[in-house]
Amino acid sequence: MAKAKSSTKSAKSSAKSFNDAYTNGKNGFESAAKSFENFFNAKNMEEATAYGKQNLDAVLESSNLLAQGCQEISNAWMGFAQQSLQTGVNAAKELMGCKSLQEAMELQTAYARSFFEDAVNEGSRLSELSARVANEAFEPVRECVNTTIEKVWKAA
């Protein structure tokens, strides 16, 4: 008889544990479902859509600015190349008219010095132009990131 009472008590204890586990699981699932439902409500979905659109607009604007900047840099390089070519042709014509080796050496030295100075100046100008283009192209994305950070800090 003692064994039967012990088995009954054990069965009741197991049933209670099972019921408790079931109730806790059910409550947890319902709570998670409610949280999921609250998170994916119409307002949150609208905010997420607006946020995605803002991000896409920022990326598109950055891409356009970058393309314009690359065109500007390309035009600057082509302008320098044309100028250098014309200067080289002019220097070659002058060299052809030289009467002495001394005159040709002086002309060639002056041309080389001028070309080097122009190349250094153009390199500096293109470097500054590239930095400006990069900053301008990144600005829309930077603004979007800053806006997002402000929203997160306010929410926190």
mmCIF file of C-alpha atoms in Angstrom:
data_model
loop_
_atom_site.group_PDB
_atom_site.id
_atom_site.type_symbol
_atom_site.label_atom_id
_atom_site.label_comp_id
_atom_site.label_asym_id
_atom_site.label_seq_id
_atom_site.Cartn_x
_atom_site.Cartn_y
_atom_site.Cartn_z
ATOM 1 C CA MET A 1 0.000 0.000 0.000
ATOM 2 C CA ALA A 2 2.884 2.311 0.735
ATOM 3 C CA LYS A 3 4.194 1.756 -2.760
ATOM 4 C CA ALA A 4 0.817 2.656 -4.295
ATOM 5 C CA LYS A 5 0.613 5.909 -2.300
ATOM 6 C CA SER A 6 4.176 6.770 -3.299
ATOM 7 C CA SER A 7 3.394 6.070 -6.965
ATOM 8 C CA THR A 8 0.211 8.151 -6.797
ATOM 9 C CA LYS A 9 2.057 10.985 -5.095
ATOM 10 C CA SER A 10 4.823 10.769 -7.707
ATOM 11 C CA ALA A 11 2.272 10.744 -10.554
ATOM 12 C CA LYS A 12 0.485 13.777 -9.082
ATOM 13 C CA SER A 13 3.824 15.563 -8.703
ATOM 14 C CA SER A 14 4.774 14.758 -12.292
ATOM 15 C CA ALA A 15 1.362 15.919 -13.535
ATOM 16 C CA LYS A 16 1.725 19.174 -11.582
ATOM 17 C CA SER A 17 5.222 19.707 -13.003
ATOM 18 C CA PHE A 18 3.928 19.021 -16.499
ATOM 19 C CA ASN A 19 0.988 21.426 -16.006
ATOM 20 C CA ASP A 20 3.335 24.097 -14.615
ATOM 21 C CA ALA A 21 5.735 23.658 -17.543
ATOM 22 C CA TYR A 22 2.826 23.777 -19.993
ATOM 23 C CA THR A 23 1.393 26.918 -18.376
ATOM 24 C CA ASN A 24 4.787 28.639 -18.260
ATOM 25 C CA GLY A 25 5.487 27.714 -21.899
ATOM 26 C CA LYS A 26 2.043 28.860 -22.991
ATOM 27 C CA ASN A 27 2.401 32.162 -21.104
ATOM 28 C CA GLY A 28 5.887 32.700 -22.538
ATOM 29 C CA PHE A 29 4.696 31.971 -26.060
ATOM 30 C CA GLU A 30 1.700 34.316 -25.679
ATOM 31 C CA SER A 31 3.974 37.024 -24.292
ATOM 32 C CA ALA A 32 6.419 36.591 -27.189
ATOM 33 C CA ALA A 33 3.560 36.646 -29.695
ATOM 34 C CA LYS A 34 2.188 39.825 -28.152
ATOM 35 C CA SER A 35 5.660 41.448 -28.238
ATOM 36 C CA PHE A 36 6.060 40.366 -31.860
ATOM 37 C CA GLU A 37 2.626 41.790 -32.667
ATOM 38 C CA ASN A 38 3.431 45.062 -30.894
ATOM 39 C CA PHE A 39 6.749 45.347 -32.708
ATOM 40 C CA PHE A 40 5.268 44.707 -36.154
ATOM 41 C CA ASN A 41 2.329 47.041 -35.847
ATOM 42 C CA ALA A 42 1.378 49.469 -38.624
ATOM 43 C CA LYS A 43 3.127 52.432 -36.993
ATOM 44 C CA ASN A 44 6.439 50.583 -36.634
ATOM 45 C CA MET A 45 6.204 49.270 -40.184
ATOM 46 C CA GLU A 46 5.586 52.801 -41.486
ATOM 47 C CA GLU A 47 8.578 54.070 -39.525
ATOM 48 C CA ALA A 48 10.763 51.247 -40.851
ATOM 49 C CA THR A 49 9.633 51.972 -44.414
ATOM 50 C CA ALA A 50 10.329 55.694 -43.992
ATOM 51 C CA TYR A 51 13.723 54.926 -42.495
ATOM 52 C CA GLY A 52 14.567 52.615 -45.398
ATOM 53 C CA LYS A 53 13.502 55.283 -47.893
ATOM 54 C CA GLN A 54 15.648 57.896 -46.151
ATOM 55 C CA ASN A 55 18.631 55.550 -46.268
ATOM 56 C CA LEU A 56 18.093 54.792 -49.939
ATOM 57 C CA ASP A 57 17.693 58.501 -50.753
ATOM 58 C CA ALA A 58 20.941 59.264 -48.907
ATOM 59 C CA VAL A 59 22.815 56.530 -50.786
ATOM 60 C CA LEU A 60 21.424 57.699 -54.132
ATOM 61 C CA GLU A 61 22.332 61.308 -53.407
ATOM 62 C CA SER A 62 25.832 60.231 -52.345
ATOM 63 C CA SER A 63 26.204 58.182 -55.526
ATOM 64 C CA ASN A 64 25.153 61.131 -57.683
ATOM 65 C CA LEU A 65 27.555 63.469 -55.911
ATOM 66 C CA LEU A 66 30.352 60.941 -56.264
ATOM 67 C CA ALA A 67 29.671 60.505 -59.990
ATOM 68 C CA GLN A 68 29.701 64.284 -60.496
ATOM 69 C CA GLY A 69 32.911 64.574 -58.503
ATOM 70 C CA CYS A 70 34.588 61.796 -60.490
ATOM 71 C CA GLN A 71 33.598 63.602 -63.681
ATOM 72 C CA GLU A 72 35.121 66.809 -62.321
ATOM 73 C CA ILE A 73 38.347 64.986 -61.396
ATOM 74 C CA SER A 74 38.463 63.303 -64.808
ATOM 75 C CA ASN A 75 38.013 66.657 -66.556
ATOM 76 C CA ALA A 76 40.804 68.149 -64.461
ATOM 77 C CA TRP A 77 43.143 65.275 -65.390
ATOM 78 C CA MET A 78 42.272 65.589 -69.061
ATOM 79 C CA GLY A 79 42.827 69.336 -68.944
ATOM 80 C CA PHE A 80 46.244 68.827 -67.387
ATOM 81 C CA ALA A 81 47.136 66.152 -69.940
ATOM 82 C CA GLN A 82 46.120 68.427 -72.833
ATOM 83 C CA GLN A 83 48.062 71.350 -71.386
ATOM 84 C CA SER A 84 51.134 69.148 -70.830
ATOM 85 C CA LEU A 85 50.943 67.784 -74.362
ATOM 86 C CA GLN A 86 50.652 71.269 -75.856
ATOM 87 C CA THR A 87 53.536 72.524 -73.715
ATOM 88 C CA GLY A 88 55.625 69.531 -74.828
ATOM 89 C CA VAL A 89 54.855 70.165 -78.516
ATOM 90 C CA ASN A 90 55.775 73.834 -78.116
ATOM 91 C CA ALA A 91 59.011 72.888 -76.332
ATOM 92 C CA ALA A 92 59.876 70.428 -79.126
ATOM 93 C CA LYS A 93 59.328 73.148 -81.743
ATOM 94 C CA GLU A 94 61.588 75.511 -79.809
ATOM 95 C CA LEU A 95 64.236 72.792 -79.479
ATOM 96 C CA MET A 96 64.216 72.365 -83.258
ATOM 97 C CA GLY A 97 65.070 76.054 -83.620
ATOM 98 C CA CYS A 98 68.032 75.977 -81.226
ATOM 99 C CA LYS A 99 71.355 77.090 -82.725
ATOM 100 C CA SER A 100 73.622 75.449 -80.144
ATOM 101 C CA LEU A 101 73.769 72.535 -77.754
ATOM 102 C CA GLN A 102 74.002 75.028 -74.850
ATOM 103 C CA GLU A 103 70.754 76.715 -75.936
ATOM 104 C CA ALA A 104 69.023 73.300 -76.301
ATOM 105 C CA MET A 105 70.171 72.203 -72.820
ATOM 106 C CA GLU A 106 68.906 75.438 -71.231
ATOM 107 C CA LEU A 107 65.577 75.121 -73.008
ATOM 108 C CA GLN A 108 65.223 71.434 -72.025
ATOM 109 C CA THR A 109 66.137 72.209 -68.400
ATOM 110 C CA ALA A 110 63.581 75.036 -68.246
ATOM 111 C CA TYR A 111 60.932 72.763 -69.784
ATOM 112 C CA ALA A 112 61.663 69.924 -67.323
ATOM 113 C CA ARG A 113 61.566 72.302 -64.345
ATOM 114 C CA SER A 114 58.302 73.853 -65.536
ATOM 115 C CA PHE A 115 56.737 70.433 -66.157
ATOM 116 C CA PHE A 116 57.761 69.190 -62.712
ATOM 117 C CA GLU A 117 56.351 72.303 -60.991
ATOM 118 C CA ASP A 118 53.117 72.026 -62.969
ATOM 119 C CA ALA A 119 52.826 68.311 -62.118
ATOM 120 C CA VAL A 120 53.327 68.968 -58.394
ATOM 121 C CA ASN A 121 50.824 71.846 -58.403
ATOM 122 C CA GLU A 122 48.272 69.818 -60.355
ATOM 123 C CA GLY A 123 48.781 66.841 -58.041
ATOM 124 C CA SER A 124 48.062 69.042 -55.018
ATOM 125 C CA ARG A 125 45.023 70.548 -56.695
ATOM 126 C CA LEU A 126 43.677 67.100 -57.632
ATOM 127 C CA SER A 127 44.328 65.816 -54.129
ATOM 128 C CA GLU A 128 42.308 68.690 -52.644
ATOM 129 C CA LEU A 129 39.588 68.145 -55.245
ATOM 130 C CA SER A 130 39.429 64.425 -54.413
ATOM 131 C CA ALA A 131 39.148 65.131 -50.676
ATOM 132 C CA ARG A 132 36.377 67.682 -51.301
ATOM 133 C CA VAL A 133 34.474 65.241 -53.541
ATOM 134 C CA ALA A 134 34.766 62.459 -50.953
ATOM 135 C CA ASN A 135 33.487 64.713 -48.158
ATOM 136 C CA GLU A 136 30.612 66.059 -50.243
ATOM 137 C CA ALA A 137 29.624 62.592 -51.443
ATOM 138 C CA PHE A 138 29.613 61.165 -47.904
ATOM 139 C CA GLU A 139 27.654 64.067 -46.378
ATOM 140 C CA PRO A 140 24.113 62.715 -47.113
ATOM 141 C CA VAL A 141 25.033 59.362 -45.541
ATOM 142 C CA ARG A 142 26.646 61.117 -42.559
ATOM 143 C CA GLU A 143 23.460 63.159 -42.002
ATOM 144 C CA CYS A 144 21.346 60.001 -42.160
ATOM 145 C CA VAL A 145 23.597 58.235 -39.645
ATOM 146 C CA ASN A 146 23.569 61.257 -37.302
ATOM 147 C CA THR A 147 19.765 61.425 -37.464
ATOM 148 C CA THR A 148 19.544 57.717 -36.627
ATOM 149 C CA ILE A 149 21.948 58.076 -33.703
ATOM 150 C CA GLU A 150 19.916 60.993 -32.334
ATOM 151 C CA LYS A 151 16.700 58.936 -32.542
ATOM 152 C CA VAL A 152 18.341 56.001 -30.762
ATOM 153 C CA TRP A 153 19.711 58.226 -27.980
ATOM 154 C CA LYS A 154 16.321 59.870 -27.484
ATOM 155 C CA ALA A 155 14.613 56.489 -27.364
ATOM 156 C CA ALA A 156 17.154 55.198 -24.859
#
